[in-house]
XYZ file of C-alpha atoms in Angstrom:
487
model
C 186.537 -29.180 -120.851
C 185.726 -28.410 -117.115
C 188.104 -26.437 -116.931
C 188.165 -24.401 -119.922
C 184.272 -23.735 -118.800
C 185.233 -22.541 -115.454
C 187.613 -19.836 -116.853
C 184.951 -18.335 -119.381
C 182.791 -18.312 -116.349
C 185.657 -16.146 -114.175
C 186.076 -14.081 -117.213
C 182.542 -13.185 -117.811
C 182.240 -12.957 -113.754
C 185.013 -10.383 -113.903
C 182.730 -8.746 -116.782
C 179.928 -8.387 -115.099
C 181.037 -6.817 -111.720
C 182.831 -4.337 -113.715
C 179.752 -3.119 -115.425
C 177.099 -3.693 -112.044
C 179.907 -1.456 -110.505
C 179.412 0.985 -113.285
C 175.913 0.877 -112.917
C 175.112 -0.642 -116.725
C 171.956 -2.071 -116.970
C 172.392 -3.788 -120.471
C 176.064 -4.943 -120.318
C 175.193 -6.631 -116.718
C 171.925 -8.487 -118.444
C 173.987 -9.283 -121.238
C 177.228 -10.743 -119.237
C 174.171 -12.536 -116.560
C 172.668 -14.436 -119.555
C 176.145 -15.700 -121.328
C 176.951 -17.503 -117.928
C 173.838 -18.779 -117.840
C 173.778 -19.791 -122.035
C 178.027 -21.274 -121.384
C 176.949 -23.448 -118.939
C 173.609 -24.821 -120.231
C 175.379 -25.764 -124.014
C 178.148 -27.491 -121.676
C 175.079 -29.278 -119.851
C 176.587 -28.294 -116.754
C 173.336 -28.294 -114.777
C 175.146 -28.074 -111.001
C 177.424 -25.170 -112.058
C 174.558 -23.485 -113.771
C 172.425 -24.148 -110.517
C 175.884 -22.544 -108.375
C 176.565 -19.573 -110.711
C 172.194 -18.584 -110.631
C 172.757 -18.507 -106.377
C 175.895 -17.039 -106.955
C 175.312 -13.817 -109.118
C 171.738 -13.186 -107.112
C 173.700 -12.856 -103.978
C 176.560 -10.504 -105.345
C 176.488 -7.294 -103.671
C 174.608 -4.499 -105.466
C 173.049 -6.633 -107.602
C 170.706 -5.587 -110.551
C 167.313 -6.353 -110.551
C 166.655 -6.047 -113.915
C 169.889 -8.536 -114.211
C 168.576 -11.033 -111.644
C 165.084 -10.659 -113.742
C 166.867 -11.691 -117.038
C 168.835 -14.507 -115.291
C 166.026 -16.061 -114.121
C 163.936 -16.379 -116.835
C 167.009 -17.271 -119.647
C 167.402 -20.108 -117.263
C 163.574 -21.019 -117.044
C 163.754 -21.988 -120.533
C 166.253 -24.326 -119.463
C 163.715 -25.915 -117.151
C 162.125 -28.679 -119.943
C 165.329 -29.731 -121.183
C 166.907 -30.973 -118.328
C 167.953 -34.861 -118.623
C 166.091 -36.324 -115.470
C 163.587 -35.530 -113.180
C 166.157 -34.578 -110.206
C 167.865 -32.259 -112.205
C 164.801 -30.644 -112.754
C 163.521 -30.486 -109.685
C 167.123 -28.812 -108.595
C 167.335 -26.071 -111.000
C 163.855 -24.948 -110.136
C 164.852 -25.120 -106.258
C 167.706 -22.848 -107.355
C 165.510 -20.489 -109.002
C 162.988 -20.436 -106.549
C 165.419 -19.607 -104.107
C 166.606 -17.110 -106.029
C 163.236 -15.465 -106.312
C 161.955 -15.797 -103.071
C 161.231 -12.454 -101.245
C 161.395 -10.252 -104.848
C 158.915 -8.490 -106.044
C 159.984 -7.989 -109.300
C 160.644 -11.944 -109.769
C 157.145 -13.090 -107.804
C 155.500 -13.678 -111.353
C 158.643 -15.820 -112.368
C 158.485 -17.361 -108.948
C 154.665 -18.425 -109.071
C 155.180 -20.153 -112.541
C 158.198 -22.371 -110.880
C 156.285 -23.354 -107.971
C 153.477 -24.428 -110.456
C 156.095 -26.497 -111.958
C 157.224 -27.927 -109.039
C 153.919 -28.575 -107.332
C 153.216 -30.626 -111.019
C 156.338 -33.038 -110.798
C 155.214 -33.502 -107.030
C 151.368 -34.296 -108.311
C 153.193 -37.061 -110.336
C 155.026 -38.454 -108.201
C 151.882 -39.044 -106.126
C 152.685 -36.478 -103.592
C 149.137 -34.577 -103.704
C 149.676 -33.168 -100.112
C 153.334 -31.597 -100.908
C 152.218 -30.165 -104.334
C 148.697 -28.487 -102.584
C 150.836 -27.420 -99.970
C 153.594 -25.371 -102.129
C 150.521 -23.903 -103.789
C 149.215 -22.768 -101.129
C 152.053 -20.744 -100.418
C 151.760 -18.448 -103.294
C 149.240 -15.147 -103.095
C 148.989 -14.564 -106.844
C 145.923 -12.286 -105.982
C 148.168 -9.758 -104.935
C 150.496 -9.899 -107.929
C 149.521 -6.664 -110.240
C 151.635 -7.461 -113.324
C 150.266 -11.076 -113.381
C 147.784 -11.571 -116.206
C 144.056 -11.836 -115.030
C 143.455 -14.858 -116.764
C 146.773 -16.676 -115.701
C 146.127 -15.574 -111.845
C 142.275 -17.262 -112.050
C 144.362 -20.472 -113.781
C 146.593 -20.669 -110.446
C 143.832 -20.525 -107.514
C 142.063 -22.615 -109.818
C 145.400 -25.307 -110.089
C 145.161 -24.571 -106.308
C 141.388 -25.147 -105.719
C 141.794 -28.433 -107.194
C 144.598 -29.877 -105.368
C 142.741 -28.977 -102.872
C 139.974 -31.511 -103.259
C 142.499 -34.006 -104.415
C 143.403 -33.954 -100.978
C 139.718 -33.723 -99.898
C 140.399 -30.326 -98.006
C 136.981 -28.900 -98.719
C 137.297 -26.072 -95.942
C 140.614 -24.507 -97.385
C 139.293 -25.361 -101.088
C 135.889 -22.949 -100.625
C 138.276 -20.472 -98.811
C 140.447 -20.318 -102.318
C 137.515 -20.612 -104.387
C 136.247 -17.208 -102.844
C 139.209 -15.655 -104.600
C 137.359 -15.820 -108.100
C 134.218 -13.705 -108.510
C 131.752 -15.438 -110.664
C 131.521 -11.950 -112.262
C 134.819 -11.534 -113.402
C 133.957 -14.321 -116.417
C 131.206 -12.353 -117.494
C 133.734 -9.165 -118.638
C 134.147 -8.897 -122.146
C 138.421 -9.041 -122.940
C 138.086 -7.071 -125.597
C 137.074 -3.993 -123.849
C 140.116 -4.705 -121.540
C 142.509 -3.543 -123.792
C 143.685 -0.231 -122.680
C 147.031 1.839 -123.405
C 148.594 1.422 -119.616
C 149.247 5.355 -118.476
C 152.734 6.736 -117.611
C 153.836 5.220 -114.286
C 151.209 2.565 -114.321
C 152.459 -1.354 -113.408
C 152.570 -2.858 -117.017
C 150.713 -6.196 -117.159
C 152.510 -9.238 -118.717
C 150.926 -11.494 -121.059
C 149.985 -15.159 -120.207
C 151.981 -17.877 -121.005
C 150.709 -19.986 -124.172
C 149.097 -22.628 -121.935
C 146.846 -20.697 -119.943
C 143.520 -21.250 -121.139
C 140.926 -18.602 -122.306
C 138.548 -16.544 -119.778
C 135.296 -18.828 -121.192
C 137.560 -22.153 -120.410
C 138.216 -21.448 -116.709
C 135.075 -20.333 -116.866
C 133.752 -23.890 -117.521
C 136.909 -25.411 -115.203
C 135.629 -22.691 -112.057
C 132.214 -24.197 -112.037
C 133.182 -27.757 -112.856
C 135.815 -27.961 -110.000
C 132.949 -26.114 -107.920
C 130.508 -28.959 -108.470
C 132.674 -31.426 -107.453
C 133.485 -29.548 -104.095
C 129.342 -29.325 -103.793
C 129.091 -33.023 -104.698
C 130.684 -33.324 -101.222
C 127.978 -31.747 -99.073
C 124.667 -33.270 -101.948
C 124.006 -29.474 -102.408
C 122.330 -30.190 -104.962
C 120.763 -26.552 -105.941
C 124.480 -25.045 -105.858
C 125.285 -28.322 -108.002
C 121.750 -27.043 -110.520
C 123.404 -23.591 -110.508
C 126.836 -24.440 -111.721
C 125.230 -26.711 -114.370
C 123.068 -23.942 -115.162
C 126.177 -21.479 -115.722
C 127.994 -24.244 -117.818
C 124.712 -24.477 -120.053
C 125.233 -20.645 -120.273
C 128.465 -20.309 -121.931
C 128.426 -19.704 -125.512
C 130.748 -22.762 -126.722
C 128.617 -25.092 -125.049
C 125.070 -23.813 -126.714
C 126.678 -24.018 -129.932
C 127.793 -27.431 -129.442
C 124.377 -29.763 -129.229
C 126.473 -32.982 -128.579
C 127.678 -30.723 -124.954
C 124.206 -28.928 -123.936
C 122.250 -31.944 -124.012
C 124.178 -33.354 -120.952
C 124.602 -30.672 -119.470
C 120.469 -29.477 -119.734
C 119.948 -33.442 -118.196
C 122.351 -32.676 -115.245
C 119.774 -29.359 -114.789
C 116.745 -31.137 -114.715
C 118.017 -34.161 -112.297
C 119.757 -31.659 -109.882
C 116.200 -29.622 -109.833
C 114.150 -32.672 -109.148
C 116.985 -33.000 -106.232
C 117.045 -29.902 -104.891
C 114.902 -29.207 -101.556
C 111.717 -27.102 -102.306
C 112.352 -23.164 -101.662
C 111.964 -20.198 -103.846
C 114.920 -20.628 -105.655
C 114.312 -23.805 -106.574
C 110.732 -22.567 -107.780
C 112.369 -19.835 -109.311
C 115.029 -22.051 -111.583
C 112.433 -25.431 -112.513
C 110.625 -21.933 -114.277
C 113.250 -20.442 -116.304
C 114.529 -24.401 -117.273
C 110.584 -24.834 -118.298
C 111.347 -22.081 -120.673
C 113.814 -22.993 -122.035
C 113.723 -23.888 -125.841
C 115.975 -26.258 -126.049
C 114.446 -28.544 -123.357
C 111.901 -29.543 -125.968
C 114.861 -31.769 -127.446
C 114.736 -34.069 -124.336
C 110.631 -34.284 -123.716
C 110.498 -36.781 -120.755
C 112.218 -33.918 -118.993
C 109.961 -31.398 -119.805
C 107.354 -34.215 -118.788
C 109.364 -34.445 -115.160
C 109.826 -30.933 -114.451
C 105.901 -30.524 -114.941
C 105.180 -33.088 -112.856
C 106.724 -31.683 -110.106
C 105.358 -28.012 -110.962
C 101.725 -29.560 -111.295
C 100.247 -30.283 -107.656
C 99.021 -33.616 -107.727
C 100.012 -36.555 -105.711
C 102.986 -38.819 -107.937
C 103.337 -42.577 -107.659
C 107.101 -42.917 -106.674
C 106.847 -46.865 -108.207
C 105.623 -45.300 -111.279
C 108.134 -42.813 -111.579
C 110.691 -44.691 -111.046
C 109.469 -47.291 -113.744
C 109.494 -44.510 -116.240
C 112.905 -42.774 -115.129
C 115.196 -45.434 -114.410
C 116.907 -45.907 -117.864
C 117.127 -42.405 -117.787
C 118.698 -42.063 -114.165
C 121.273 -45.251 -114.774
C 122.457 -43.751 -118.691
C 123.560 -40.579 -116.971
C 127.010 -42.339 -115.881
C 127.938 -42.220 -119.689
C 127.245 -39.374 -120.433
C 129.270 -35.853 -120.320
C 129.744 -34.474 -116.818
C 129.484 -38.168 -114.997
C 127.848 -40.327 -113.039
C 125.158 -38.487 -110.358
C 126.146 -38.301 -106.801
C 125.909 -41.595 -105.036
C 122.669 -40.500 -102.562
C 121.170 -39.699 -105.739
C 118.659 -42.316 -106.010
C 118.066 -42.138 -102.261
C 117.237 -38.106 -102.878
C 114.938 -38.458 -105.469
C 112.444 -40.995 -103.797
C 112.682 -38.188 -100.412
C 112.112 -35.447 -102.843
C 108.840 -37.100 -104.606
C 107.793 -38.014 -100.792
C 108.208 -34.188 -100.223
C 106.390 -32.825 -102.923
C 103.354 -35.283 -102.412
C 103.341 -33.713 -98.518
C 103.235 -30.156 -99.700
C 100.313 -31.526 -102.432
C 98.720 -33.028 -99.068
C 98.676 -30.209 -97.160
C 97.122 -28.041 -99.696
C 94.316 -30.111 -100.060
C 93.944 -31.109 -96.571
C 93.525 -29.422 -92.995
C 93.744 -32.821 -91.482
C 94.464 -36.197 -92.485
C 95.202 -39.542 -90.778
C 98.410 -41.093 -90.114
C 97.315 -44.071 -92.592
C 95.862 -42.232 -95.052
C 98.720 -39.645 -95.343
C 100.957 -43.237 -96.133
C 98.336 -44.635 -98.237
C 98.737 -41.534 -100.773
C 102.563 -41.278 -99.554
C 103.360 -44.744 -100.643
C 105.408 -45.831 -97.558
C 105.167 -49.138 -96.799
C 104.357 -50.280 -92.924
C 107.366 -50.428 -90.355
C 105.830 -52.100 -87.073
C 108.656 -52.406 -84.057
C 108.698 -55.704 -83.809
C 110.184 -55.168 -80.482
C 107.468 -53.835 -79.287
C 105.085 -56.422 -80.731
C 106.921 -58.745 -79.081
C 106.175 -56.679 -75.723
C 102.520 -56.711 -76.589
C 102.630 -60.332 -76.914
C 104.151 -60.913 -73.579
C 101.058 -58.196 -72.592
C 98.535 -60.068 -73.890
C 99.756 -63.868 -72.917
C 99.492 -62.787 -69.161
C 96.512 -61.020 -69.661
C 94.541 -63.635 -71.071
C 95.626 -66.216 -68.214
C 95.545 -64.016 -66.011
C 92.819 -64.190 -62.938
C 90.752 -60.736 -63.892
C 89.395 -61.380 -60.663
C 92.554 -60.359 -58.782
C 94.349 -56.542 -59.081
C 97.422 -58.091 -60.362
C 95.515 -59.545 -62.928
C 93.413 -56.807 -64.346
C 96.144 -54.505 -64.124
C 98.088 -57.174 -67.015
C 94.470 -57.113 -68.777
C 94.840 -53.474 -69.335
C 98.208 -53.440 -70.705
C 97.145 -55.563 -73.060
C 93.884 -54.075 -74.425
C 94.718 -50.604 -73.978
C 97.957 -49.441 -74.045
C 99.000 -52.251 -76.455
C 96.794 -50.913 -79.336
C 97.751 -47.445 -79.294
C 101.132 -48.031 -78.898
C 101.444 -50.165 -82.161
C 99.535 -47.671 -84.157
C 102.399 -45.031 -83.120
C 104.964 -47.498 -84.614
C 103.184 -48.246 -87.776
C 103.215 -44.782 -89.136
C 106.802 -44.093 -88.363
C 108.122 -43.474 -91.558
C 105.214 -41.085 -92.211
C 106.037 -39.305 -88.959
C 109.602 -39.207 -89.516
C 109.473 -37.294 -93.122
C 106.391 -35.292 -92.070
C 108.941 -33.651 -88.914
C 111.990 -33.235 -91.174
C 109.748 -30.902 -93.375
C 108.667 -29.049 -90.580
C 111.758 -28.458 -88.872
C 113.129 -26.718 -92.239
C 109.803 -24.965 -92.101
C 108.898 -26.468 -95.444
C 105.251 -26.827 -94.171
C 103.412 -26.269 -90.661
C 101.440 -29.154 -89.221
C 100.771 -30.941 -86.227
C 100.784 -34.295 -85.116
C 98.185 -35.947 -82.598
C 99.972 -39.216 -82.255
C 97.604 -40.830 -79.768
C 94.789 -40.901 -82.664
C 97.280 -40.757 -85.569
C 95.597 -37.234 -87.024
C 97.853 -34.348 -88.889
C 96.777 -31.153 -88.850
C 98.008 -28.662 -91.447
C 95.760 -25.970 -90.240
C 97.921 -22.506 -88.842
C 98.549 -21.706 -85.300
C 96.716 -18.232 -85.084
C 97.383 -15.593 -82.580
C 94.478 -14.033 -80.578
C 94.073 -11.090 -82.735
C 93.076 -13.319 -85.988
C 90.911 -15.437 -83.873
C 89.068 -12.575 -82.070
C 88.914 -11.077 -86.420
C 87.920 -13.840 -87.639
C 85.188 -14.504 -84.770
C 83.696 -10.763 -85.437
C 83.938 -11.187 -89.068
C 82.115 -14.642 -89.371
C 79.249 -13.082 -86.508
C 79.126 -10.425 -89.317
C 78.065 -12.853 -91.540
C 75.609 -14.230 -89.662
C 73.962 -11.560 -88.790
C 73.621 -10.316 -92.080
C 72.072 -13.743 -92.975
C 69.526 -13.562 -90.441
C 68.697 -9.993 -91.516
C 68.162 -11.482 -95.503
C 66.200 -14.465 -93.933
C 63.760 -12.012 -92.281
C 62.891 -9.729 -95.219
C 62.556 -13.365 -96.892
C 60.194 -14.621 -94.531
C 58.169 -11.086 -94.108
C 58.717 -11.007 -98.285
C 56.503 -14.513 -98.290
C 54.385 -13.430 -95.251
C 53.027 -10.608 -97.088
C 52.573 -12.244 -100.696
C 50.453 -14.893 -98.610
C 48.205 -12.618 -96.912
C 47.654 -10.699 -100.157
C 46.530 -14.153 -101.471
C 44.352 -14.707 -98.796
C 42.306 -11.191 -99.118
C 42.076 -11.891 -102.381
């Protein structure tokens, strides 16, 4: 049977140099895709994977019959007995196709093939890798939608691998924009001598779908850096697409993942600007201790982080069964900072100073002494008290203990205060100033000698013009009293 197969192979070799010689397009397709069918009916996959190297190589070759060959034998690729046999004809193929232009759409779908038989083997590294090696942003005949599937199949191997610098660099590919276009209005009569666009494969999802995959593989590449307002905005642009509002079961999730990632999110004006339009929102009325959340943070008053946390803690631990996942793991960590935050900036628009103690009174940080040092103070104060206070040696251990001791502690007490207080100032979140020796914040501007030497003139302004009112009041009384008196 071998042989038999071999000679219909020479004869329809023998065919089809005598028409590539005489320059026929159709009879050269026709005698390229009868090798191919002969030898996938006999199931003879390594002389099918021989004669596909074989007839790309032949001199003068075709294109358009290197273009047919290729993809009569991709439809081979699924029915192929075992995995190496698989994994050989599409090594064939891609060798086949690699460096043609007119076979680089063909080529991209076989490396996607490949890199997917790698992924399941466990070999995330090898499949990212061949990936990575395929431009489809340059290909102008591949479908929009199936080009934004591949960077996205690449994107996500990507973070398999927990390459997060090469994943953002792919990611940059996609234009958020490009899933707003409407296909519809797409649809255009190519002009004469324009590159005609092929159609996506079956499997290649719609625009609104990697819409939704774009920003979900984007949140978990976020996720690795806790930004949580990026993490708000791709919620936000989930919440947006027009499957998920008409599903309620998918935009309640989704509307919770807003609201925890707000709460999360440092305080800046985009953050201010998005915990407004959610507090808008309609549909937030469906999940009221949200709305009740949100507001809280939006009203400025000091919160009670026990309290909160009392209230919210169901509601925190339920979101790991729910659609989207679990939160990130600093989660709970974030949200107490973010509640000590807010009560700061509350704080410092009520006050122009405050003490150290006070500020954690209304902060609700608990009291971290260094108990090394206390130890110190106790070794201070043990020689002090024994000490001769007659002798130099001895009063110089007395005042160690009494006064240097004291103020020293009072600095440790208040570090946690101190330590989120300077964090918000460094991101310029707030201005204040510290006086650590007597524990004081100040939240009162620097000002520059212009506003001082202003404000100076404007406030002797004021006082001049109430002296000038308290003298026509006291010569307004003066003469109502001596019109008395003559009377």
């Amino acid at each position: 049977m071998e042989e038999n197969l071999d000679a219909k192979v020479d004869a329809l070799l023998n065919v089809e140099k005598q028409m590539r010689l005489a320059g026929d397009v159709a009879g050269t397709k026709k005698a390229v895709i009868e090798i191919v069918e002969l030898c996938y009916k006999a199931r003879a996959w390594k002389t099918l994977n021989d004669q596909i190297v074989l007839i790309a190589k032949r001199r003068g070759q075709l294109k358009q019959a290197v273009t047919a060959m290729v993809q009569q034998a991709m439809q081979y690729i699924d029915d192929t007995p075992d995995i190496d046999t698989r994994v050989e004809l599409i090594k064939a193929l891609n060798n086949v196709s690699a460096g043609k232009i007119y076979v680089e759409i063909e080529r991209a779908r076989l490396i996607k093939k490949l890199a997917k038989i790698k992924e399941e083997q466990g070999l995330i590294a090898e499949a990212a890798e061949l990936m990575q090696e395929i431009a489809v942003e340059t290909f102008g005949a591949m479908a929009k939608t199936e080009k934004i599937a591949f960077i996205l199949e690449q994107v996500r191997l990507c973070l398999d691998r927990e390459d997060y610098v090469r994943a953002q660099i792919l990611s940059r590919k996609i234009s958020p924009r490009v899933f707003d276009v409407d296909p519809s209005k797409e649809k255009k009569k190519p002009k004469e001598g324009d590159n005609v666009v092929q159609e996506a494969p079956g499997d290649i999802p719609s625009l609104q779908e990697l819409k939704r995959i774009y920003y979900e593989l984007m949140i978990r590449y976020h996720s690795h850096s806790n930004d949580y307002l990026e993490i708000c905005r791709c919620y936000k642009a989930i919440y947006e697409i027009g499957s998920v509002q008409e599903n309620q079961s998918q935009w309640i999730p989704v509307l919770r993942k807003i609201c925890w990632y707000l709460v999360l999110s440092p305080h800046d004006p985009m953050q201010s600007s998005l915990l407004n339009a959610t507090l808008d929102d309609k549909n937030l009325s469906e999940i009221p201790h949200f709305r009740l959340l949100l507001k809280q943070l939006m009203t400025m008053e000091v919160v009670q982080w026990t309290s909160l946390w009392n209230t919210y803690k169901d509601e925190f631990e339920s979101e790991n069964n729910l659609l989207g996942g679990p939160l990130v793991p600093k989660a709970a960590e974030d949200l107490k900072l973010r509640i000590i935050e807010h009560n700061i900036l509350v704080v410092s628009k009520y006050y122009s100073r405050i003490t150290l103690k006070r500020l954690s009174d209304l902060l609700c940080l608990s009291l971290q002494i260094d108990r090394k040092y206390l130890r110190s103070t106790s070794v201070f104060y043990q020689i002090g008290i024994r000490a001769n206070l007659g002798t130099i040696g001895g009063l110089f251990w007395w005042i160690l203990a009494v006064v240097f001791g004291p103020v020293k502690e009072k600095i440790a007490v208040f570090e946690e205060a101190e330590k989120h207080l300077s964090e918000m100032v460094v991101s310029s979140s707030l201005i204040a100033k510290i006086d650590r020796p007597m524990g004081i914040v100040s939240f009162q501007t620097a000002k520059d000698s212009n506003e001082v030497l202003n404000s100076w003139a404007l406030n002797l302004e004021k006082l001049l013009d109430l002296v000038e009112k308290s003298c026509h009041q006291i010569h307004k009384e003066t003469m109502v009293h001596k019109a008395v008196l003559k009377a």
